[in-house]
GROMACS .gro file of C-alpha atoms in nm:
model
   81
    1MET     CA    1   0.656   0.095  -1.445
    2SER     CA    2   0.355  -0.073  -1.527
    3GLU     CA    3   0.016   0.041  -1.390
    4ARG     CA    4  -0.142  -0.304  -1.443
    5LEU     CA    5  -0.274  -0.519  -1.147
    6MET     CA    6  -0.076  -0.783  -1.016
    7SER     CA    7  -0.268  -1.118  -1.092
    8HIS     CA    8  -0.326  -1.388  -0.834
    9ASP     CA    9  -0.016  -1.588  -0.995
   10ASP     CA   10   0.193  -1.268  -0.958
   11LEU     CA   11   0.099  -1.222  -0.596
   12ALA     CA   12   0.159  -1.589  -0.517
   13ARG     CA   13   0.506  -1.566  -0.672
   14VAL     CA   14   0.613  -1.248  -0.514
   15THR     CA   15   0.484  -1.329  -0.161
   16GLY     CA   16   0.538  -1.708  -0.181
   17LYS     CA   17   0.195  -1.751  -0.035
   18LYS     CA   18  -0.127  -1.877  -0.200
   19ARG     CA   19  -0.377  -1.770   0.057
   20TYR     CA   20  -0.513  -1.425   0.039
   21SER     CA   21  -0.477  -1.374   0.406
   22LYS     CA   22  -0.113  -1.478   0.416
   23GLN     CA   23  -0.035  -1.244   0.122
   24ALA     CA   24  -0.200  -0.963   0.293
   25ALA     CA   25   0.007  -1.052   0.604
   26TRP     CA   26   0.323  -1.074   0.412
   27PHE     CA   27   0.284  -0.706   0.287
   28LYS     CA   28   0.203  -0.584   0.621
   29GLU     CA   29   0.533  -0.763   0.754
   30GLN     CA   30   0.746  -0.656   0.476
   31PHE     CA   31   0.636  -0.298   0.403
   32GLY     CA   32   0.431  -0.228   0.700
   33ILE     CA   33   0.100  -0.149   0.501
   34ASN     CA   34  -0.238  -0.291   0.488
   35VAL     CA   35  -0.321  -0.368   0.130
   36VAL     CA   36  -0.655  -0.295  -0.018
   37ARG     CA   37  -0.851  -0.604  -0.065
   38CYS     CA   38  -1.154  -0.717  -0.298
   39GLY     CA   39  -1.467  -0.844  -0.150
   40ASP     CA   40  -1.331  -1.198  -0.184
   41GLY     CA   41  -1.019  -1.098   0.042
   42SER     CA   42  -0.797  -1.099  -0.247
   43PRO     CA   43  -0.516  -0.826  -0.216
   44VAL     CA   44  -0.516  -0.533  -0.486
   45MET     CA   45  -0.191  -0.420  -0.591
   46THR     CA   46  -0.042  -0.261  -0.904
   47TRP     CA   47   0.293  -0.344  -1.025
   48ALA     CA   48   0.388   0.018  -1.012
   49THR     CA   49   0.292   0.034  -0.635
   50PHE     CA   50   0.494  -0.270  -0.555
   51GLU     CA   51   0.809  -0.144  -0.734
   52ALA     CA   52   0.771   0.198  -0.543
   53LEU     CA   53   0.746  -0.001  -0.218
   54GLN     CA   54   1.064  -0.206  -0.287
   55ALA     CA   55   1.233   0.123  -0.383
   56LYS     CA   56   1.150   0.287  -0.067
   57LYS     CA   57   1.242  -0.013   0.139
   58ALA     CA   58   1.574  -0.018  -0.037
   59GLY     CA   59   1.621   0.356   0.037
   60LEU     CA   60   1.587   0.451  -0.326
   61SER     CA   61   1.282   0.675  -0.307
   62SER     CA   62   1.316   1.010  -0.434
   63ALA     CA   63   1.045   1.154  -0.211
   64PRO     CA   64   1.124   1.467  -0.008
   65LEU     CA   65   1.227   1.385   0.346
   66LYS     CA   66   0.985   1.635   0.505
   67GLU     CA   67   0.678   1.791   0.335
   68GLU     CA   68   0.593   2.124   0.426
   69ARG     CA   69   0.227   2.132   0.553
   70PRO     CA   70   0.003   2.423   0.658
   71ALA     CA   71  -0.074   2.467   1.017
   72LEU     CA   72  -0.410   2.308   1.114
   73ARG     CA   73  -0.664   2.506   1.303
   74PRO     CA   74  -0.965   2.387   1.487
   75ALA     CA   75  -1.301   2.442   1.338
   76THR     CA   76  -1.533   2.671   1.543
   77LEU     CA   77  -1.884   2.567   1.596
   78ARG     CA   78  -2.163   2.844   1.562
   79ALA     CA   79  -2.457   2.834   1.804
   80VAL     CA   80  -2.775   2.765   1.620
   81LYS     CA   81  -3.072   3.011   1.705
   0.00000   0.00000   0.00000
């Protein structure tokens, strides 16, 4: 997998959209994610991330089904004297 960023032309070819807002909406519709965007509104996506999203959508992800996580405990506040 390539770690390089997808270019504007890459994003337009993959999504079929030229406008940044439409490209971001396409990623939300297809993968259920809000893509990171630059200050000009353009989506930021690496090829590796895109390929991983496609694999997950196709059911090919090798990620564990359930990750064991430690139990969370509430923080206690100490009184200030």
